[in-house]
Amino acid sequence: MGLFDLFTDKKKVIGFSLENVHAEHQKNPRHFLIPSQEEINQLKLGDQVRLIFVLDTVLENGCRAERMWVELTEIRDGKFKGRLTNQPAYITSIQLGDELDFAQEHIASLMVPPLNLDTQKGAMITKDCFLRREINWAIHDVPHHPQDSGWQFFTGFESQEDLDDPSKITIISLEEALEIEPLLETVLDKNGEAYVYQAEQNAFVEDC
């Protein structure tokens, strides 16, 4: 590839389409969370929502999409207009400040106040959670030191032998735990001692 090719490649237009997050949520309701209808109904002008911009081609580095925030400028009959609040890293067909049209099925998340806890604190987790990419039990105990959240995570499929084996247990941050199990955000700032995932409700409920 010559210098001219490098120059023209940099100028290549990279377009996008918006991800239908409702379709993705239906495929994986547990791990692909989207805002509720009630939350959507409460949106007002000036609020920010995040959309998933799917590139029209997968890049050499494997990137297939950009997740970017849009500030709402119009809400009408379930349709929205919004202004892009950041400069895309790869997409060239839109720029910071551009306005675009979208619908409810494109809204991946809302800008909400952060959780009332330090997500950098550590939590105990079994390696079975990593293997299965799921957490079914969240148990809270008294923290042992300032960087300990007190949370312990399990799949519920571990044997007693697994639980007694230190090599099958590790420490991760709460932020990393949320990447495995996003639904944990509903319980990590609560005061209960134990929560279990109920598939019928697609939610963690307190184990009484």
PDB file of C-alpha atoms in Angstrom:
ATOM      1  CA  MET A   1       0.000   0.000   0.000  1.00  0.00           C
ATOM      2  CA  GLY A   2       1.441   3.359  -1.086  1.00  0.00           C
ATOM      3  CA  LEU A   3       1.134   6.778   0.523  1.00  0.00           C
ATOM      4  CA  PHE A   4      -1.770   7.682  -1.765  1.00  0.00           C
ATOM      5  CA  ASP A   5      -3.634   4.542  -0.686  1.00  0.00           C
ATOM      6  CA  LEU A   6      -3.066   5.401   2.973  1.00  0.00           C
ATOM      7  CA  PHE A   7      -4.394   8.913   2.422  1.00  0.00           C
ATOM      8  CA  THR A   8      -7.505   7.807   0.557  1.00  0.00           C
ATOM      9  CA  ASP A   9      -8.174   5.041   3.108  1.00  0.00           C
ATOM     10  CA  LYS A  10      -8.217   7.634   5.904  1.00  0.00           C
ATOM     11  CA  LYS A  11     -10.804   9.588   3.939  1.00  0.00           C
ATOM     12  CA  LYS A  12     -13.069   6.567   3.491  1.00  0.00           C
ATOM     13  CA  VAL A  13     -16.613   7.263   4.631  1.00  0.00           C
ATOM     14  CA  ILE A  14     -17.747   4.923   7.400  1.00  0.00           C
ATOM     15  CA  GLY A  15     -21.499   4.904   7.839  1.00  0.00           C
ATOM     16  CA  PHE A  16     -23.748   3.305  10.420  1.00  0.00           C
ATOM     17  CA  SER A  17     -27.157   1.929  11.280  1.00  0.00           C
ATOM     18  CA  LEU A  18     -28.787   2.054  14.708  1.00  0.00           C
ATOM     19  CA  GLU A  19     -29.031  -1.202  16.658  1.00  0.00           C
ATOM     20  CA  ASN A  20     -32.541  -2.430  17.443  1.00  0.00           C
ATOM     21  CA  VAL A  21     -31.905  -3.018  21.138  1.00  0.00           C
ATOM     22  CA  HIS A  22     -35.408  -4.433  21.698  1.00  0.00           C
ATOM     23  CA  ALA A  23     -34.546  -7.329  19.383  1.00  0.00           C
ATOM     24  CA  GLU A  24     -31.255  -7.924  21.197  1.00  0.00           C
ATOM     25  CA  HIS A  25     -33.014  -7.775  24.574  1.00  0.00           C
ATOM     26  CA  GLN A  26     -35.518 -10.419  23.456  1.00  0.00           C
ATOM     27  CA  LYS A  27     -32.646 -12.715  22.511  1.00  0.00           C
ATOM     28  CA  ASN A  28     -30.877 -12.238  25.842  1.00  0.00           C
ATOM     29  CA  PRO A  29     -33.140 -10.490  28.400  1.00  0.00           C
ATOM     30  CA  ARG A  30     -30.903 -11.341  31.321  1.00  0.00           C
ATOM     31  CA  HIS A  31     -27.638  -9.875  30.093  1.00  0.00           C
ATOM     32  CA  PHE A  32     -28.774  -7.285  27.525  1.00  0.00           C
ATOM     33  CA  LEU A  33     -30.725  -4.774  29.602  1.00  0.00           C
ATOM     34  CA  ILE A  34     -32.746  -1.894  28.174  1.00  0.00           C
ATOM     35  CA  PRO A  35     -34.794   0.898  29.810  1.00  0.00           C
ATOM     36  CA  SER A  36     -38.333   0.073  30.916  1.00  0.00           C
ATOM     37  CA  GLN A  37     -41.388   1.624  29.281  1.00  0.00           C
ATOM     38  CA  GLU A  38     -41.923   3.693  32.434  1.00  0.00           C
ATOM     39  CA  GLU A  39     -38.398   5.103  32.179  1.00  0.00           C
ATOM     40  CA  ILE A  40     -38.900   5.923  28.489  1.00  0.00           C
ATOM     41  CA  ASN A  41     -42.175   7.699  29.283  1.00  0.00           C
ATOM     42  CA  GLN A  42     -40.385   9.954  31.772  1.00  0.00           C
ATOM     43  CA  LEU A  43     -37.824  11.236  29.256  1.00  0.00           C
ATOM     44  CA  LYS A  44     -37.821  14.981  28.634  1.00  0.00           C
ATOM     45  CA  LEU A  45     -35.977  17.416  26.398  1.00  0.00           C
ATOM     46  CA  GLY A  46     -32.349  17.779  27.427  1.00  0.00           C
ATOM     47  CA  ASP A  47     -32.065  14.233  28.801  1.00  0.00           C
ATOM     48  CA  GLN A  48     -29.314  12.066  27.352  1.00  0.00           C
ATOM     49  CA  VAL A  49     -29.808   8.558  25.992  1.00  0.00           C
ATOM     50  CA  ARG A  50     -27.250   6.135  24.631  1.00  0.00           C
ATOM     51  CA  LEU A  51     -27.595   4.561  21.208  1.00  0.00           C
ATOM     52  CA  ILE A  52     -25.569   1.799  19.585  1.00  0.00           C
ATOM     53  CA  PHE A  53     -24.225   2.879  16.195  1.00  0.00           C
ATOM     54  CA  VAL A  54     -23.403  -0.248  14.168  1.00  0.00           C
ATOM     55  CA  LEU A  55     -20.644   0.391  11.633  1.00  0.00           C
ATOM     56  CA  ASP A  56     -21.450  -0.549   8.051  1.00  0.00           C
ATOM     57  CA  THR A  57     -18.245  -2.565   8.005  1.00  0.00           C
ATOM     58  CA  VAL A  58     -16.310  -4.403  10.720  1.00  0.00           C
ATOM     59  CA  LEU A  59     -12.913  -2.772  11.191  1.00  0.00           C
ATOM     60  CA  GLU A  60      -9.592  -4.600  11.189  1.00  0.00           C
ATOM     61  CA  ASN A  61      -9.355  -4.128  14.957  1.00  0.00           C
ATOM     62  CA  GLY A  62     -12.665  -5.981  15.377  1.00  0.00           C
ATOM     63  CA  CYS A  63     -14.761  -2.916  16.212  1.00  0.00           C
ATOM     64  CA  ARG A  64     -18.324  -3.301  14.937  1.00  0.00           C
ATOM     65  CA  ALA A  65     -20.142  -0.534  16.795  1.00  0.00           C
ATOM     66  CA  GLU A  66     -19.810   2.688  18.760  1.00  0.00           C
ATOM     67  CA  ARG A  67     -21.939   3.477  21.807  1.00  0.00           C
ATOM     68  CA  MET A  68     -22.598   7.197  22.014  1.00  0.00           C
ATOM     69  CA  TRP A  69     -24.778   9.624  23.954  1.00  0.00           C
ATOM     70  CA  VAL A  70     -27.414  11.798  22.298  1.00  0.00           C
ATOM     71  CA  GLU A  71     -29.161  14.793  23.915  1.00  0.00           C
ATOM     72  CA  LEU A  72     -32.897  14.828  23.233  1.00  0.00           C
ATOM     73  CA  THR A  73     -34.120  17.809  21.210  1.00  0.00           C
ATOM     74  CA  GLU A  74     -37.582  16.545  20.229  1.00  0.00           C
ATOM     75  CA  ILE A  75     -40.025  13.916  21.534  1.00  0.00           C
ATOM     76  CA  ARG A  76     -43.143  13.203  19.510  1.00  0.00           C
ATOM     77  CA  ASP A  77     -45.420  10.132  19.392  1.00  0.00           C
ATOM     78  CA  GLY A  78     -42.720   7.675  20.411  1.00  0.00           C
ATOM     79  CA  LYS A  79     -40.198   9.164  17.993  1.00  0.00           C
ATOM     80  CA  PHE A  80     -37.154  11.155  19.010  1.00  0.00           C
ATOM     81  CA  LYS A  81     -34.587  13.596  17.725  1.00  0.00           C
ATOM     82  CA  GLY A  82     -31.286  14.126  19.430  1.00  0.00           C
ATOM     83  CA  ARG A  83     -27.935  15.868  19.122  1.00  0.00           C
ATOM     84  CA  LEU A  84     -24.742  13.799  19.245  1.00  0.00           C
ATOM     85  CA  THR A  85     -22.715  14.844  22.302  1.00  0.00           C
ATOM     86  CA  ASN A  86     -19.318  13.429  21.320  1.00  0.00           C
ATOM     87  CA  GLN A  87     -17.101  12.998  18.276  1.00  0.00           C
ATOM     88  CA  PRO A  88     -17.245   9.427  16.881  1.00  0.00           C
ATOM     89  CA  ALA A  89     -13.991   7.492  17.003  1.00  0.00           C
ATOM     90  CA  TYR A  90     -14.542   5.646  13.710  1.00  0.00           C
ATOM     91  CA  ILE A  91     -17.803   6.701  12.053  1.00  0.00           C
ATOM     92  CA  THR A  92     -17.229   9.555   9.600  1.00  0.00           C
ATOM     93  CA  SER A  93     -20.762  10.122   8.298  1.00  0.00           C
ATOM     94  CA  ILE A  94     -21.825  11.999  11.463  1.00  0.00           C
ATOM     95  CA  GLN A  95     -20.040  14.498  13.664  1.00  0.00           C
ATOM     96  CA  LEU A  96     -20.273  16.028  17.131  1.00  0.00           C
ATOM     97  CA  GLY A  97     -23.418  18.163  17.320  1.00  0.00           C
ATOM     98  CA  ASP A  98     -25.216  16.496  14.408  1.00  0.00           C
ATOM     99  CA  GLU A  99     -28.922  15.823  14.925  1.00  0.00           C
ATOM    100  CA  LEU A 100     -30.456  12.460  14.126  1.00  0.00           C
ATOM    101  CA  ASP A 101     -33.837  10.752  14.235  1.00  0.00           C
ATOM    102  CA  PHE A 102     -34.421   7.530  16.154  1.00  0.00           C
ATOM    103  CA  ALA A 103     -37.125   5.519  17.879  1.00  0.00           C
ATOM    104  CA  GLN A 104     -37.656   3.879  21.251  1.00  0.00           C
ATOM    105  CA  GLU A 105     -36.272   0.563  20.013  1.00  0.00           C
ATOM    106  CA  HIS A 106     -32.889   2.238  19.529  1.00  0.00           C
ATOM    107  CA  ILE A 107     -32.492   3.519  23.120  1.00  0.00           C
ATOM    108  CA  ALA A 108     -29.976   1.245  24.832  1.00  0.00           C
ATOM    109  CA  SER A 109     -29.623   3.093  28.134  1.00  0.00           C
ATOM    110  CA  LEU A 110     -30.347   6.343  29.957  1.00  0.00           C
ATOM    111  CA  MET A 111     -28.008   8.670  31.776  1.00  0.00           C
ATOM    112  CA  VAL A 112     -28.990   8.082  35.390  1.00  0.00           C
ATOM    113  CA  PRO A 113     -27.348   8.923  38.732  1.00  0.00           C
ATOM    114  CA  PRO A 114     -24.527   6.495  39.579  1.00  0.00           C
ATOM    115  CA  LEU A 115     -25.011   3.688  42.058  1.00  0.00           C
ATOM    116  CA  ASN A 116     -24.615   4.730  45.674  1.00  0.00           C
ATOM    117  CA  LEU A 117     -21.524   2.597  46.173  1.00  0.00           C
ATOM    118  CA  ASP A 118     -17.875   2.339  45.158  1.00  0.00           C
ATOM    119  CA  THR A 119     -17.790  -0.076  42.212  1.00  0.00           C
ATOM    120  CA  GLN A 120     -13.998  -0.333  42.494  1.00  0.00           C
ATOM    121  CA  LYS A 121     -14.284  -2.212  45.777  1.00  0.00           C
ATOM    122  CA  GLY A 122     -13.538  -5.910  45.680  1.00  0.00           C
ATOM    123  CA  ALA A 123     -15.885  -8.880  45.847  1.00  0.00           C
ATOM    124  CA  MET A 124     -15.321 -12.596  46.167  1.00  0.00           C
ATOM    125  CA  ILE A 125     -16.432 -14.661  43.180  1.00  0.00           C
ATOM    126  CA  THR A 126     -16.148 -18.315  42.252  1.00  0.00           C
ATOM    127  CA  LYS A 127     -14.437 -19.238  39.007  1.00  0.00           C
ATOM    128  CA  ASP A 128     -17.598 -21.104  38.041  1.00  0.00           C
ATOM    129  CA  CYS A 129     -19.210 -17.671  37.558  1.00  0.00           C
ATOM    130  CA  PHE A 130     -16.551 -16.865  34.964  1.00  0.00           C
ATOM    131  CA  LEU A 131     -16.978 -20.212  33.206  1.00  0.00           C
ATOM    132  CA  ARG A 132     -20.765 -19.909  32.973  1.00  0.00           C
ATOM    133  CA  ARG A 133     -20.759 -16.090  32.570  1.00  0.00           C
ATOM    134  CA  GLU A 134     -23.540 -15.804  35.124  1.00  0.00           C
ATOM    135  CA  ILE A 135     -24.101 -15.058  38.807  1.00  0.00           C
ATOM    136  CA  ASN A 136     -27.141 -16.605  40.489  1.00  0.00           C
ATOM    137  CA  TRP A 137     -26.426 -15.856  44.135  1.00  0.00           C
ATOM    138  CA  ALA A 138     -25.235 -12.596  45.707  1.00  0.00           C
ATOM    139  CA  ILE A 139     -24.479 -12.748  49.429  1.00  0.00           C
ATOM    140  CA  HIS A 140     -23.422  -9.787  51.545  1.00  0.00           C
ATOM    141  CA  ASP A 141     -21.303 -10.050  54.686  1.00  0.00           C
ATOM    142  CA  VAL A 142     -19.445  -7.600  56.889  1.00  0.00           C
ATOM    143  CA  PRO A 143     -16.475  -6.177  54.906  1.00  0.00           C
ATOM    144  CA  HIS A 144     -13.062  -7.205  56.224  1.00  0.00           C
ATOM    145  CA  HIS A 145     -11.139  -4.092  55.096  1.00  0.00           C
ATOM    146  CA  PRO A 146     -11.808  -0.700  53.429  1.00  0.00           C
ATOM    147  CA  GLN A 147     -11.470  -2.054  49.879  1.00  0.00           C
ATOM    148  CA  ASP A 148     -13.757  -5.026  50.553  1.00  0.00           C
ATOM    149  CA  SER A 149     -17.397  -4.561  49.500  1.00  0.00           C
ATOM    150  CA  GLY A 150     -18.526  -7.568  51.524  1.00  0.00           C
ATOM    151  CA  TRP A 151     -20.201  -9.137  48.457  1.00  0.00           C
ATOM    152  CA  GLN A 152     -19.737 -12.780  47.486  1.00  0.00           C
ATOM    153  CA  PHE A 153     -20.974 -14.179  44.164  1.00  0.00           C
ATOM    154  CA  PHE A 154     -21.858 -17.764  43.227  1.00  0.00           C
ATOM    155  CA  THR A 155     -23.604 -19.678  40.452  1.00  0.00           C
ATOM    156  CA  GLY A 156     -25.206 -22.128  42.876  1.00  0.00           C
ATOM    157  CA  PHE A 157     -23.732 -25.052  40.956  1.00  0.00           C
ATOM    158  CA  GLU A 158     -20.472 -25.162  42.916  1.00  0.00           C
ATOM    159  CA  SER A 159     -19.758 -28.287  44.936  1.00  0.00           C
ATOM    160  CA  GLN A 160     -18.658 -28.079  48.558  1.00  0.00           C
ATOM    161  CA  GLU A 161     -15.242 -29.187  47.331  1.00  0.00           C
ATOM    162  CA  ASP A 162     -15.160 -26.182  44.986  1.00  0.00           C
ATOM    163  CA  LEU A 163     -16.094 -23.810  47.800  1.00  0.00           C
ATOM    164  CA  ASP A 164     -13.357 -25.234  50.026  1.00  0.00           C
ATOM    165  CA  ASP A 165     -10.706 -24.870  47.287  1.00  0.00           C
ATOM    166  CA  PRO A 166      -9.051 -21.397  47.392  1.00  0.00           C
ATOM    167  CA  SER A 167      -7.831 -21.839  43.813  1.00  0.00           C
ATOM    168  CA  LYS A 168     -11.442 -21.820  42.609  1.00  0.00           C
ATOM    169  CA  ILE A 169     -12.257 -18.474  44.204  1.00  0.00           C
ATOM    170  CA  THR A 170     -10.904 -15.065  43.202  1.00  0.00           C
ATOM    171  CA  ILE A 171     -11.438 -11.351  43.818  1.00  0.00           C
ATOM    172  CA  ILE A 172     -12.867  -8.911  41.276  1.00  0.00           C
ATOM    173  CA  SER A 173     -14.235  -5.380  41.438  1.00  0.00           C
ATOM    174  CA  LEU A 174     -17.970  -4.738  41.605  1.00  0.00           C
ATOM    175  CA  GLU A 175     -17.612  -3.020  38.228  1.00  0.00           C
ATOM    176  CA  GLU A 176     -16.308  -6.267  36.720  1.00  0.00           C
ATOM    177  CA  ALA A 177     -19.109  -8.228  38.391  1.00  0.00           C
ATOM    178  CA  LEU A 178     -21.661  -5.911  36.765  1.00  0.00           C
ATOM    179  CA  GLU A 179     -20.135  -6.663  33.372  1.00  0.00           C
ATOM    180  CA  ILE A 180     -20.866 -10.360  33.973  1.00  0.00           C
ATOM    181  CA  GLU A 181     -24.306  -9.827  35.524  1.00  0.00           C
ATOM    182  CA  PRO A 182     -25.823  -6.375  34.800  1.00  0.00           C
ATOM    183  CA  LEU A 183     -28.938  -7.141  36.867  1.00  0.00           C
ATOM    184  CA  LEU A 184     -26.808  -6.927  40.012  1.00  0.00           C
ATOM    185  CA  GLU A 185     -27.160  -3.140  39.804  1.00  0.00           C
ATOM    186  CA  THR A 186     -30.622  -3.551  41.352  1.00  0.00           C
ATOM    187  CA  VAL A 187     -29.279  -5.064  44.602  1.00  0.00           C
ATOM    188  CA  LEU A 188     -25.698  -3.933  45.212  1.00  0.00           C
ATOM    189  CA  ASP A 189     -26.756  -0.802  47.094  1.00  0.00           C
ATOM    190  CA  LYS A 190     -29.428  -2.561  49.157  1.00  0.00           C
ATOM    191  CA  ASN A 191     -29.159  -3.799  52.743  1.00  0.00           C
ATOM    192  CA  GLY A 192     -30.265  -7.414  52.337  1.00  0.00           C
ATOM    193  CA  GLU A 193     -27.960 -10.308  53.162  1.00  0.00           C
ATOM    194  CA  ALA A 194     -28.707 -12.616  50.221  1.00  0.00           C
ATOM    195  CA  TYR A 195     -30.271 -12.340  46.770  1.00  0.00           C
ATOM    196  CA  VAL A 196     -31.039 -15.077  44.270  1.00  0.00           C
ATOM    197  CA  TYR A 197     -31.731 -14.788  40.549  1.00  0.00           C
ATOM    198  CA  GLN A 198     -35.278 -15.817  39.596  1.00  0.00           C
ATOM    199  CA  ALA A 199     -35.582 -16.606  35.892  1.00  0.00           C
ATOM    200  CA  GLU A 200     -39.379 -16.217  35.915  1.00  0.00           C
ATOM    201  CA  GLN A 201     -39.026 -12.588  36.981  1.00  0.00           C
ATOM    202  CA  ASN A 202     -35.666 -12.011  35.270  1.00  0.00           C
ATOM    203  CA  ALA A 203     -34.578 -10.338  38.493  1.00  0.00           C
ATOM    204  CA  PHE A 204     -32.647 -10.821  41.713  1.00  0.00           C
ATOM    205  CA  VAL A 205     -34.962 -11.186  44.703  1.00  0.00           C
ATOM    206  CA  GLU A 206     -34.116 -11.219  48.382  1.00  0.00           C
ATOM    207  CA  ASP A 207     -33.768 -14.708  49.826  1.00  0.00           C
ATOM    208  CA  CYS A 208     -35.737 -14.689  53.066  1.00  0.00           C
TER     209      CYS A 208
END
